[in-house]
Coordinates of C-alpha atoms in Angstrom, one line a residue:
Chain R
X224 CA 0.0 0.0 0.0
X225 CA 3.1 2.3 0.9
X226 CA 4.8 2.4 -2.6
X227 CA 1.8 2.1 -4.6
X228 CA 0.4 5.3 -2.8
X229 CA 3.2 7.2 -3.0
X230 CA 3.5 6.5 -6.6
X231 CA -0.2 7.4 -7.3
X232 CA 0.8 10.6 -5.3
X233 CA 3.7 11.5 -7.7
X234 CA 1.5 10.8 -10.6
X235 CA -1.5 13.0 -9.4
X236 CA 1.3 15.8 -8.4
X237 CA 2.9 15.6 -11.6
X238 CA 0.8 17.8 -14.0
X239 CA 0.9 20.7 -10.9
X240 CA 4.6 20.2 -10.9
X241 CA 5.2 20.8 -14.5
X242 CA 3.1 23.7 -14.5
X243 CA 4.9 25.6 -11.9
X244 CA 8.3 24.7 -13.3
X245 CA 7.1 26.0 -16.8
X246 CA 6.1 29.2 -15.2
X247 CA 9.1 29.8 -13.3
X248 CA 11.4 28.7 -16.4
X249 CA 9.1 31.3 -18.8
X250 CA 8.9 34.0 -16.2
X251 CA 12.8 33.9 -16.2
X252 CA 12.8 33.6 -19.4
X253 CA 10.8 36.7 -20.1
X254 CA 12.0 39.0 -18.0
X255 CA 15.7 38.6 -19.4
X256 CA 14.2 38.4 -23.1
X257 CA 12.3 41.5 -23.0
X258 CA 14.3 43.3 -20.3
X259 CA 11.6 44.0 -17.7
X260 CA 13.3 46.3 -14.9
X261 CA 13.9 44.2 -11.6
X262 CA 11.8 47.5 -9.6
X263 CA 8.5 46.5 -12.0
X264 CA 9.0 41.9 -12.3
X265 CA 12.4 40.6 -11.0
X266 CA 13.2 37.3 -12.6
X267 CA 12.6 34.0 -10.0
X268 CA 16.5 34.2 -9.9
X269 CA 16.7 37.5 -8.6
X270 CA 14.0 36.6 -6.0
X271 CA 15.9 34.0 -4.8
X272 CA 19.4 35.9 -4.8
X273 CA 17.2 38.9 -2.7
X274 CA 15.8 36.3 -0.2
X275 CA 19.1 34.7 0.3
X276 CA 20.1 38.2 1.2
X277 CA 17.2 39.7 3.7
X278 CA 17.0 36.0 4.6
X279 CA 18.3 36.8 8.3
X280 CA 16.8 40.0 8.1
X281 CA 13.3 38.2 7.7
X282 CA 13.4 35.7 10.4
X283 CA 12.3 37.7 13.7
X284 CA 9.5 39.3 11.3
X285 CA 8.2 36.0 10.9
X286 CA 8.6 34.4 13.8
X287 CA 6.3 37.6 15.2
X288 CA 3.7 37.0 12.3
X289 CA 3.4 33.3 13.1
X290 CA 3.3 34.1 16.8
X291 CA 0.4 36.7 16.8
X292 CA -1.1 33.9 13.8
X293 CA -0.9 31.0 15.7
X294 CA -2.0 32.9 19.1
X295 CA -5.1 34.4 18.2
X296 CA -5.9 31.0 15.7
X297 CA -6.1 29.3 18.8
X298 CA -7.7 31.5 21.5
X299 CA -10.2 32.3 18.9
X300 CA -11.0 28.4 18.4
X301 CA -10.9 28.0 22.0
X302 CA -13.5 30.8 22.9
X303 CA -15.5 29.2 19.6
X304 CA -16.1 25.9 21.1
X305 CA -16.8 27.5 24.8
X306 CA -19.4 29.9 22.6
X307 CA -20.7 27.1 20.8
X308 CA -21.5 24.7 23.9
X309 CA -23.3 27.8 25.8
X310 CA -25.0 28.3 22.7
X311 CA -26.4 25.0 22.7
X312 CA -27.1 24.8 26.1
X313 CA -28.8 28.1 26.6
X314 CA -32.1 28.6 24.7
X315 CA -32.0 32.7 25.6
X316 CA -28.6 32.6 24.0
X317 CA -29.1 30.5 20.6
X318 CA -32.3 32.8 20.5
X319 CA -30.5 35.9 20.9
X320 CA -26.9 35.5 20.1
X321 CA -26.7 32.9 17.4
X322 CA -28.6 35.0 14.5
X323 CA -26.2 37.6 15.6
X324 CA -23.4 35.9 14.9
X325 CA -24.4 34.4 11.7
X326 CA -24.9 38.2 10.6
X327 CA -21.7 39.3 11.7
X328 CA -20.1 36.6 9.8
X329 CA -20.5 38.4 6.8
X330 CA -18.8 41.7 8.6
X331 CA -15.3 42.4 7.4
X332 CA -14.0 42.3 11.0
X333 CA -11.0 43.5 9.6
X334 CA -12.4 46.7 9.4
X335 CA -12.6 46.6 13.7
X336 CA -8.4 46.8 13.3
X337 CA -7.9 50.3 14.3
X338 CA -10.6 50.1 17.1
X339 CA -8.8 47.5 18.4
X340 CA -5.2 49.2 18.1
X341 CA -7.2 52.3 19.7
X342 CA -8.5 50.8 22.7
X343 CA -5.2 48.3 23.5
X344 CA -2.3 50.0 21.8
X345 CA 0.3 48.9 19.6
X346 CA 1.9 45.2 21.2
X347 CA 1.0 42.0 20.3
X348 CA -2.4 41.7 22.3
X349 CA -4.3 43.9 19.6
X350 CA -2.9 41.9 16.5
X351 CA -3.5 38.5 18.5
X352 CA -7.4 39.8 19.2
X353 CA -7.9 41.0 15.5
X354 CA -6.1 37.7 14.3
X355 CA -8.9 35.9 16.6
X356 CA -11.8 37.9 15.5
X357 CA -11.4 36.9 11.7
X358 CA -11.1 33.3 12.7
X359 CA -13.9 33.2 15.8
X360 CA -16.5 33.6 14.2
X361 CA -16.7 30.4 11.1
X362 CA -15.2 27.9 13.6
X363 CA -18.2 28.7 16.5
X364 CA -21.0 28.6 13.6
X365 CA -19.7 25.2 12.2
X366 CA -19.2 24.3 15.8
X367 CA -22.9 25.5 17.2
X368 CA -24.7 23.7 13.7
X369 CA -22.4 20.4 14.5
X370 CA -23.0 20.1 18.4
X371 CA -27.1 20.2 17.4
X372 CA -27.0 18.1 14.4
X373 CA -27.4 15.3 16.4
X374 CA -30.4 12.8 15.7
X375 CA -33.1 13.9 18.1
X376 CA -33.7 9.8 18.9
X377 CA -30.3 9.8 20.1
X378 CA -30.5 12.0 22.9
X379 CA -34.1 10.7 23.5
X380 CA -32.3 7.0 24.3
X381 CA -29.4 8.9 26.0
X382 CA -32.1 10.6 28.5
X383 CA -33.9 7.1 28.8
X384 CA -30.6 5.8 30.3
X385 CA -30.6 8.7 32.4
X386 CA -27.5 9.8 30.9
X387 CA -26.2 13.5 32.0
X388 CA -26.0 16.6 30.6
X389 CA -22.6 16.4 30.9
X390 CA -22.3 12.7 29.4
X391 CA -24.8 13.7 26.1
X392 CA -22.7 16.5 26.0
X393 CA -19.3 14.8 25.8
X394 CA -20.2 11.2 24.8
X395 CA -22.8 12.5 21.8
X396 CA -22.3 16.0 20.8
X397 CA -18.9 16.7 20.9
X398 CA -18.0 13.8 18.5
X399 CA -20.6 14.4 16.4
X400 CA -19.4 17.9 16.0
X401 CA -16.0 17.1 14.9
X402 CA -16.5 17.0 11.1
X403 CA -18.1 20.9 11.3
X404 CA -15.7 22.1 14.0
X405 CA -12.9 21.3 11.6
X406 CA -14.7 22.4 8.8
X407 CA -14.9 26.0 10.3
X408 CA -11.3 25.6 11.8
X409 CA -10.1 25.2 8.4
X410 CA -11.8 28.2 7.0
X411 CA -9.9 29.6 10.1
X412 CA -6.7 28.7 9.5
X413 CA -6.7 31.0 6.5
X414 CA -8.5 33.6 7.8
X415 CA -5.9 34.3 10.7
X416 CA -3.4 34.7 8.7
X417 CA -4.8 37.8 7.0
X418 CA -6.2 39.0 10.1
X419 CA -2.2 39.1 12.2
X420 CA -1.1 40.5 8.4
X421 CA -3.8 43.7 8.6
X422 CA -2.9 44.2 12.1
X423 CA 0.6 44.5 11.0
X424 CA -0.5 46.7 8.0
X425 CA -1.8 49.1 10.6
X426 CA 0.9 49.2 13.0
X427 CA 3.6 49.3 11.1
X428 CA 6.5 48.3 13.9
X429 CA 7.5 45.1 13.0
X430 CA 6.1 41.6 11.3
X431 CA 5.7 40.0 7.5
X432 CA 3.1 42.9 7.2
X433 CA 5.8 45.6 8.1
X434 CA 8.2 44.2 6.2
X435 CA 6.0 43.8 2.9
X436 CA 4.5 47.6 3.2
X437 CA 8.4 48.4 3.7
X438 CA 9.5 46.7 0.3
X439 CA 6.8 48.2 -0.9
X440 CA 8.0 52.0 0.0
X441 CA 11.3 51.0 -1.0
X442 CA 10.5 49.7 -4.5
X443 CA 12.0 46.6 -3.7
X444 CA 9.9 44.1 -5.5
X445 CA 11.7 40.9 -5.2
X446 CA 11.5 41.4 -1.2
X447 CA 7.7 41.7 -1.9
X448 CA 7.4 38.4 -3.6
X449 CA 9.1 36.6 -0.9
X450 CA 7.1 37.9 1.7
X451 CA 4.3 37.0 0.1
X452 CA 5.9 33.4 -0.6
X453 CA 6.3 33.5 3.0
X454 CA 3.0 34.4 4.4
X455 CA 1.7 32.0 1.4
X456 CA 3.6 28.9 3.1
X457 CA 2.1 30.0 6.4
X458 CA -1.6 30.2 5.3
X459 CA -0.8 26.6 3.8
X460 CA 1.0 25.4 7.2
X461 CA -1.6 26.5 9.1
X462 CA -4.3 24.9 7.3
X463 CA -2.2 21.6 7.0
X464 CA -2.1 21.1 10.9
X465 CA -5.5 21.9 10.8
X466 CA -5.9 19.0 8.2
X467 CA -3.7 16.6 10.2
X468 CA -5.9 17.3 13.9
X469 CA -8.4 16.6 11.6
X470 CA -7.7 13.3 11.1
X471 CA -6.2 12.8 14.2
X472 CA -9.1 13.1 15.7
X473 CA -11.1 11.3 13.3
X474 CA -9.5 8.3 12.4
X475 CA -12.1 6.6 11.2
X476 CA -12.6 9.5 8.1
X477 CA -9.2 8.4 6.7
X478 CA -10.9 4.9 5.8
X479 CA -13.2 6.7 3.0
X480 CA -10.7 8.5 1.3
X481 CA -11.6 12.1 2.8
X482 CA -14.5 12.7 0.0
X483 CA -17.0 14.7 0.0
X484 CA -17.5 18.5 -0.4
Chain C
X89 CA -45.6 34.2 2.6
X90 CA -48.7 34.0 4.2
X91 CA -49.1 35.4 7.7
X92 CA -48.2 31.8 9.4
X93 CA -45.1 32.6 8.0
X94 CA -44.5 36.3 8.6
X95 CA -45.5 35.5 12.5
X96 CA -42.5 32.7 12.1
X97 CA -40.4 35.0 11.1
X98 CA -40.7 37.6 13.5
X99 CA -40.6 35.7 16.1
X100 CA -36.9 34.5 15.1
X101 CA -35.5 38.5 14.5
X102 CA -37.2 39.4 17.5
X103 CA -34.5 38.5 20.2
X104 CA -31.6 39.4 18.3
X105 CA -33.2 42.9 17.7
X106 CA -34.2 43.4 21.4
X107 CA -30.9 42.1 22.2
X108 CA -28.9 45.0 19.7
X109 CA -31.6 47.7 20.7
X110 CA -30.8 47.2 24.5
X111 CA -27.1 47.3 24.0
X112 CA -27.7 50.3 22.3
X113 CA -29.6 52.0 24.9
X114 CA -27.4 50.6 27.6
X115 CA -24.1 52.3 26.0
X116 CA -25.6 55.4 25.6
X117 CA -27.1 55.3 29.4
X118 CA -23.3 53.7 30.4
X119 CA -21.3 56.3 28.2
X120 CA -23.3 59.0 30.0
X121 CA -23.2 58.3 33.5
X122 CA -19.4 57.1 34.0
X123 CA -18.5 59.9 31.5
X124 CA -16.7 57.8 29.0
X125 CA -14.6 60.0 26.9
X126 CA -15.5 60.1 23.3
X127 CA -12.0 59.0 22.5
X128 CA -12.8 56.2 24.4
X129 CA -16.3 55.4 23.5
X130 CA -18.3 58.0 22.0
X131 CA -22.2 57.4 22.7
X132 CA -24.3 55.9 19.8
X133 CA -26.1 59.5 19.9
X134 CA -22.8 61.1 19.2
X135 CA -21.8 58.8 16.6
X136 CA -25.0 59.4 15.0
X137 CA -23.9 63.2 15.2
X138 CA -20.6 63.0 13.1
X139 CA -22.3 60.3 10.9
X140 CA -24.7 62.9 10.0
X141 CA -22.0 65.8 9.9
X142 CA -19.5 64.0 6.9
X143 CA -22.7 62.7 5.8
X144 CA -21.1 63.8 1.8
X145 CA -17.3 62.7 2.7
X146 CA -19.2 59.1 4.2
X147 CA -21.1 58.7 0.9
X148 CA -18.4 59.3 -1.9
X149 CA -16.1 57.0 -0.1
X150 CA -18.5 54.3 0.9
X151 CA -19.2 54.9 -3.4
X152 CA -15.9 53.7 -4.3
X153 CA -15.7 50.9 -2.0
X154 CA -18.4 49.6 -3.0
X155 CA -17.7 50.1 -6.7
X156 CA -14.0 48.0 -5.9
X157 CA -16.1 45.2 -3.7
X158 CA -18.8 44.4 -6.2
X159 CA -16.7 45.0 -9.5
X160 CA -14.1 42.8 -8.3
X161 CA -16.9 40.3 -6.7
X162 CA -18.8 40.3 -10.3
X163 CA -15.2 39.7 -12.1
X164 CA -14.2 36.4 -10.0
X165 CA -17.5 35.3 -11.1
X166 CA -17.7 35.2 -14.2
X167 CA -13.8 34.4 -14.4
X168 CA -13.8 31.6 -11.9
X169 CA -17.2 29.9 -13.6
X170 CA -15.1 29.8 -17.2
X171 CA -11.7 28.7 -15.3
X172 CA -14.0 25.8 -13.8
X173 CA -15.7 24.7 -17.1
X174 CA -12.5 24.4 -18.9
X175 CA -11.5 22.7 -15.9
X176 CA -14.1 19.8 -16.7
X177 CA -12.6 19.9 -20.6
X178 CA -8.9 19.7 -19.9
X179 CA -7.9 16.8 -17.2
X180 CA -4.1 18.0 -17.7
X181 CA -5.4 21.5 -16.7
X182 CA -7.0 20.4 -13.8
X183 CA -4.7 18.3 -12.2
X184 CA -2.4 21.0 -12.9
X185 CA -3.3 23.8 -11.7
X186 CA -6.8 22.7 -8.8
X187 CA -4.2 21.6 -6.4
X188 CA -2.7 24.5 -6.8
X189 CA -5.5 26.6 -6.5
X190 CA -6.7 25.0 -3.2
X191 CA -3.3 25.6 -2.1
X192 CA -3.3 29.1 -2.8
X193 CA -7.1 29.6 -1.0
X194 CA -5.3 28.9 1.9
X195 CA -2.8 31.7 1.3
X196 CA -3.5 35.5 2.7
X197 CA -4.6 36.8 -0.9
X198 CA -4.4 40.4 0.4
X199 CA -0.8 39.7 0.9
X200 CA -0.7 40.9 -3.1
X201 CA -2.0 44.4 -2.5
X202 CA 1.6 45.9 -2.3
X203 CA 2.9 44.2 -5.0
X204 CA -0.5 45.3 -7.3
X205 CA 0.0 48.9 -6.3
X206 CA 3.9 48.5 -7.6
X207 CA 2.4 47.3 -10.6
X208 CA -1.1 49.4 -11.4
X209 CA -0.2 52.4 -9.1
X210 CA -2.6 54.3 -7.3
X211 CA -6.8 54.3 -8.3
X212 CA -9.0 51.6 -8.9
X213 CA -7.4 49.0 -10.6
X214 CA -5.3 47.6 -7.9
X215 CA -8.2 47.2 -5.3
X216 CA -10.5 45.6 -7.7
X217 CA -7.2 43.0 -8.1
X218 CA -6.9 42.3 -4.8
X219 CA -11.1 42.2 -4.2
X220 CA -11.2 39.6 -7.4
X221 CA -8.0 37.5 -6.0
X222 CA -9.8 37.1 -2.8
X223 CA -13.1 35.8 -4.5
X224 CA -11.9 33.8 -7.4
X225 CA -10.2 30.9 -5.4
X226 CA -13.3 29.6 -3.3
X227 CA -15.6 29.9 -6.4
X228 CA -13.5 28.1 -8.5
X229 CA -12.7 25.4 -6.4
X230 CA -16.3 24.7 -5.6
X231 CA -17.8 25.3 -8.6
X232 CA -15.2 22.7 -10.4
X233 CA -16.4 20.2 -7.8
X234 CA -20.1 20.9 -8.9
X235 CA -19.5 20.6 -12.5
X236 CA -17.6 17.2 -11.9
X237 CA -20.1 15.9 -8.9
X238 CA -22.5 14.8 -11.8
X239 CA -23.5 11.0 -11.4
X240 CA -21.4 8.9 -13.7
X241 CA -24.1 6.9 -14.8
X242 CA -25.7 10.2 -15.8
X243 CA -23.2 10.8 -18.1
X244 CA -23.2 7.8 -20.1
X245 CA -26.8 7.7 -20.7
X246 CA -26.0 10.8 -22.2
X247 CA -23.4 9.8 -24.3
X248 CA -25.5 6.8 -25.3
X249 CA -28.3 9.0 -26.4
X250 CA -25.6 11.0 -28.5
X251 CA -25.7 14.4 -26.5
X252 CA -22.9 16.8 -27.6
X253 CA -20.4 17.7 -24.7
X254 CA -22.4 21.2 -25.1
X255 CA -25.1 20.0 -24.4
X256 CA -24.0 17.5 -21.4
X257 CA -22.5 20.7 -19.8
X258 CA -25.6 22.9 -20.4
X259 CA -28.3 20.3 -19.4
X260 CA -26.0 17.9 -17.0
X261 CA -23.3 19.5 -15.6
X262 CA -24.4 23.0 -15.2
X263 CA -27.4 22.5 -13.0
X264 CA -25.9 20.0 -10.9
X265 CA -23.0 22.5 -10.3
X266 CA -25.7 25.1 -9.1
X267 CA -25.1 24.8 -5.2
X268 CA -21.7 24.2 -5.1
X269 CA -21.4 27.4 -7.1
X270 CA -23.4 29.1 -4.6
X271 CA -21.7 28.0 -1.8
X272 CA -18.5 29.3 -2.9
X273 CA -20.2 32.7 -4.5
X274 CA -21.3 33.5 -0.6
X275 CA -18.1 32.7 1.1
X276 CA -16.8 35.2 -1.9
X277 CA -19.2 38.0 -1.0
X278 CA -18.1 38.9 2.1
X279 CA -14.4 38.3 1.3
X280 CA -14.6 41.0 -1.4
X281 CA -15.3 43.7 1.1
X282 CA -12.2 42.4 3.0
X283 CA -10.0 42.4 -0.2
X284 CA -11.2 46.2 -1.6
X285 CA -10.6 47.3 2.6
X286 CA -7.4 45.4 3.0
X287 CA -6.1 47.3 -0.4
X288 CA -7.4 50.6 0.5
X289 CA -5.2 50.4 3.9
X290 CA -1.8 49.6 1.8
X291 CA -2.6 52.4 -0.6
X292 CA -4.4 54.9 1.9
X293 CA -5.4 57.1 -1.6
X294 CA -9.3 56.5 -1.2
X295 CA -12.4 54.7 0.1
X296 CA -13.6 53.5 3.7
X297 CA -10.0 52.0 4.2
X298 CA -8.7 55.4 4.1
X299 CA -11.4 57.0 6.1
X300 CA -10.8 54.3 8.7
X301 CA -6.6 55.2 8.8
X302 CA -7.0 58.4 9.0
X303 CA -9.7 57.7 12.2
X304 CA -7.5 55.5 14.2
X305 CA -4.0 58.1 13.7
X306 CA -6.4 60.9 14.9
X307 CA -8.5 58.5 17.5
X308 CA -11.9 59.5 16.1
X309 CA -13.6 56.4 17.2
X310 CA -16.8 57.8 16.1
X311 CA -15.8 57.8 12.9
X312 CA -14.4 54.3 13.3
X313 CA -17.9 53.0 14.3
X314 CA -19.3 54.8 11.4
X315 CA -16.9 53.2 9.1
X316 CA -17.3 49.4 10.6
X317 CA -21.3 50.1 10.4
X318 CA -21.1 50.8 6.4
X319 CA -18.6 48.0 5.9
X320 CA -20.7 45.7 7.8
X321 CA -24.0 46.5 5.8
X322 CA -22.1 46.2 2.8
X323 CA -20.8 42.4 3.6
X324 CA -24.0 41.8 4.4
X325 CA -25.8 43.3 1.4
X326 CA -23.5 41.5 -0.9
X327 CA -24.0 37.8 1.3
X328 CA -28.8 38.8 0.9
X329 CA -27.9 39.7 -2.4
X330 CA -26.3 36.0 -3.4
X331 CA -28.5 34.3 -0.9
X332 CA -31.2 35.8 -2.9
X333 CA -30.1 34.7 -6.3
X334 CA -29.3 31.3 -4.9
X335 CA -33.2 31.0 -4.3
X336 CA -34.2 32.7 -7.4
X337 CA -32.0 29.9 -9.1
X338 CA -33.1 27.2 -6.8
X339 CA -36.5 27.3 -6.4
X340 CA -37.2 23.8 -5.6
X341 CA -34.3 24.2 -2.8
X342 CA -37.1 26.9 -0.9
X343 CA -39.5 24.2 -0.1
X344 CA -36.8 22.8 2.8

């Protein structure tokens, strides 16, 4: 099963492969052809010269990025599943709250940066709450739709056996939330990435979103493309360990070949 | 539609309003009796004040982000619908580039706003980029799976009745691609808000993003409510509006 997988693997990566080594090899190509100044497209070999350079430079930048990232990624999936479990338990709240939140999911909360830098200044606490606002809110809807999408004859036989609230809540809901709650998670991965790079964008002390407004000012394009490269393999990291909890947790999801949509 | 219905429905808003109406009242009652400083916490009434004063500077920029939002919204539409039907043509295509696509979903797209202002310069052009980039990814990728989540059995009775691959796509593939489309198109509303904001903050030339800069260096938290408010209704304009078109589209989906 081992070699047979892997070589499936390399055949389905294969046409993705060539594509982006056609497009590095033309871009190159290009850009020393026609002469494009480095300032408007560097050539892939000058990006990699100019990242071998600011390479050092970069590191502390991105450490800080992935720290506010990964930080407010997982306070805000914390408070989500705390949110989601009162929501289910408390009629007043999933009456109240609940339709709130679904509305507020289609809010741009990175528009609530500056309040936040406002009220709390300019350290890492603001960037970690606006990082955890942008992922809050998709993880505790998935979470609050999977905790209740439990088959109503299910609790019925749990309450027959006099199970308690806590026992339905742990031995019932909370595993049969695990498919949406990583489903929002996920989403949330992404999404905290952009929210620690606005908060950046806005503060403009230090970080990957620092940095990138800096090459920016200073016309330094290939800087630009790394950074972007960079944040780009943090969006992706984050979203694979999301991917791996995921089946982790579920091991019994591996078995069907992880369809569906 | 008929009044069963109505009654339904106003019994579901009609927590959620109570709930926002007495927060409101209870800031302005709080803001007022501690004597919270404006540049704290200005009191709804006195947000509603300075909304009413830039009343003109609030519409012209609200305008043009709204013009980058929806322009580059409508683009990743019709873009990521064509990318995802040639996508059901070419297999080499789209085991080429569909992994790479859902890679990149999972990158910060806004991280290209500097880089499309080195390029396009100042204006609209860049914002509308970045507001497309952000959208295009998730419609793609969903509406590809549509188009390709048709029963197989489906298309060989097709192909045994002779159907042109026109016709399989217009009668077969199409229709069954109809949520999935959907589904991506409403994650892509209130992501183009985001995109036109984000690139509005790097280039600080025009638009809410600007308005909402310039509040935070001179603390004018009123104006930062004001600016949130608009962007919110926006998102949440753009998210009815699909929802709407979803139903229009669906109509057999309403009866659920």
């Amino acid at each position: 099963m081992k070699l047979g997988s892997g070589k499936q693997r390399l055949y389905a990566a294969g046409p993705a492969i060539i594509i982006v080594s056609v497009t590095i090899i033309a871009w190159e190509m290009i850009v020393r052809a026609f002469n494009i100044k480095p300032l408007f497209l560097p050539p892939p070999s000058l990006v990699a010269e100019n990242a071998a350079r600011f390479g050092l430079i970069l590191v502390p930048h991105i450490s800080a990025t992935l720290y506010v990232t990964v930080a407010g990624f997982i306070v805000g999936a914390l408070l989500a599943i705390a949110m989601a479990v009162l929501i289910t338990y408390s009629t007043l709240l999933r009456n109240t709250l609940l339709p709130i939140l679904l509305v507020v999911q289609s809010v741009p909360k990175q528009a609530f940066a500056p309040l936040v830098l406002v009220w709390f200044g300019y350290g890492d606490v603001p960037k970690i709450i606006i990082a955890l606002l942008v992922g809050f809110f998709p993880i505790v809807v998935d979470t609050t739709a999977g905790l209740n999408a439990v088959e109503p004859e299910l609790i019925d036989l749990a309450r027959v056996v006099q199970a308690s609230k806590m026992k339905i809540l742990w031995k019932i809901r909370l595993p049969n939330s695990l498919p949406y709650f990583f489903n929002g998670l996920k989403i949330a991965s992404a999404l905290s990435v952009v929210g620690a790079l606005v908060a950046e964008f806005l503060t403009g002390t230090y970080g990957l979103g620092y940095m990138l407004l800096n090459a920016q000012f200073h016309m330094n394009t290939a800087l630009t493309i790394t950074i972007i490269f960079v944040l780009g393999l943090i969006g992706i990291g984050l979203f694979g360990a999301a991917s791996l909890a995921e089946r982790l947790a579920m091991p019994w999801k591996r078995r069907m070949g992880g369809g569906g949509g | 539609m008929n009044f069963a219905n109505v009654k339904q429905r106003l019994h579901a808003i009609g927590p959620p309003i109570l709930v926002i109406g007495v927060a409101i009242i209870a800031w302005e009652i709080v803001v007022r009796a501690l004597n919270i400083r404006p540049i704290f916490l200005p009191a709804p009434s006195f947000v509603i004040e300075e909304a009413i004063g830039t009343r003109s500077e609030l519409l012209s920029e609200t305008l043009v982000t709204f013009y980058e939002s929806v322009t580059g919204f409508a683009i990743s539409i019709v873009t990521a619908v064509l990318v995802a039907v040639i996508f059901t043509y070419s297999q080499f295509l789209r085991r080429g580039l569909l992994p790479l696509f859902i890679l990149i979903e999972s990158t910060p797209q806004v991280a290209f706003a500097p880089l499309l202002l080195i390029w396009f310069g100042y204006g609209y052009l860049p914002k509308i980029i970045v507001a497309l980039l952000v959208c295009f990814f998730p419609i793609v990728v969903d509406t590809t799976a549509g188009l390709n989540a048709v029963e197989p059995e489906l298309l060989d009775l097709a192909r045994i009745l002779q159907a042109s691959n026109l016709k399989i796509l217009l009668k077969i593939r199409l229709p069954t691609s109809v949520p999935y489309f959907f589904n991506g198109v409403k994650t892509a509303s209130a992501l183009s808000v985001v995109g036109a904001l984000v690139a509005e903050f790097v280039a600080t030339d025009s638009g809410l993003g600007l308005l909402l800069l310039g509040a935070q260096l001179r603390f004018d938290m009123a104006m930062i409510i004001i600016c949130i408010f608009i962007l919110g209704l926006i998102g949440i304009g753009l998210y009815a509006v699909t929802s709407l078109a979803e139903r229009l589209a669906m109509p057999w989906r309403r009866q659920h």
